[in-house]
Amino acid sequence: MRSAAQRARLLRQRLLTSVAIVAGAWLAYGVLAGGDHDEFEAAGPDDERGYYVNSAKLTEFGPDGAPRIVLHADTIEQRLTDQSVLLSDLKLDYRTAEAGVWTVTAAQGRMPVAATALLLSGDVQVTGREERGAAVIRTDQLSYDTVTSVIQTAEPVEVDFGAHHLEARGLRVVLNDGTLRLESNVHGRFVP
C-alpha cells in the first residue's frame, strides 16, 4: 500500500507524462501532416508556455485497479516562467472508500510547480454523491490538497444538503472522511 505522499507523487508524474505524450503526439502530427504554420500561436517572451493540450482527460487508478481520480479539462497549459500548470473549464472526479464519489468543477485551476495543491477559481462547485443526499458546496475560490485530500477556502461558501441550506465564510472538507467544517459567519436553514 502506497503512502499518500507516494500516491501524490505518482499522480503528478502520470499527469505530466500523459500531458507531455499528448502534446508530443499532437506536435508530431502537425509536422507530419504538413500543417499550416499559421495554426500555431506565437507567444511573447512574457507569455511563454511549455506544453499545451486541448480536451484532456487524465486518470489515476487506485490499488484496486478502479479509477481513483479522473480529471477532465478543456485546456491544460504549462507556464515556463514558473513551471506551474494552468487548467480551464475543469472537472475532477475523486473516489473515496468512506465517502463515495466527489465531483469538483471550476472555470480555472492552477497547479504550482510542487504539484501538491490545485488552486481552483471561478464558479467552483463540489458535489458529493451519497445515498443520504448529495452535498453541494459552492464558492468562488478553493484549494485542493492532493496529498491530504483536503479542500478548503477562506471565501464565502454555500452548502446545500438535501433541503438544508448553509452559508458561511470559509470551510474545510476532508474528502476521505466525508467531514465538513464551516469556519465563521455561519447561517443556515433546515427544513424538517
PDB file of C-alpha atoms in Angstrom, residues 43-49 80-81:
ATOM      1  CA  ALA A  43       3.941  33.578 -27.690  1.00  0.00           C
ATOM      2  CA  GLY A  44       5.834  36.617 -26.489  1.00  0.00           C
ATOM      3  CA  PRO A  45       8.722  36.283 -24.045  1.00  0.00           C
ATOM      4  CA  ASP A  46       6.486  37.190 -21.073  1.00  0.00           C
ATOM      5  CA  ASP A  47       3.828  34.728 -22.176  1.00  0.00           C
ATOM      6  CA  GLU A  48       5.917  31.637 -22.921  1.00  0.00           C
ATOM      7  CA  ARG A  49       4.386  28.263 -22.359  1.00  0.00           C
ATOM      8  CA  LEU A  80       7.563  28.274 -18.452  1.00  0.00           C
ATOM      9  CA  THR A  81       8.071  31.340 -16.262  1.00  0.00           C
TER      10      THR A  81
END
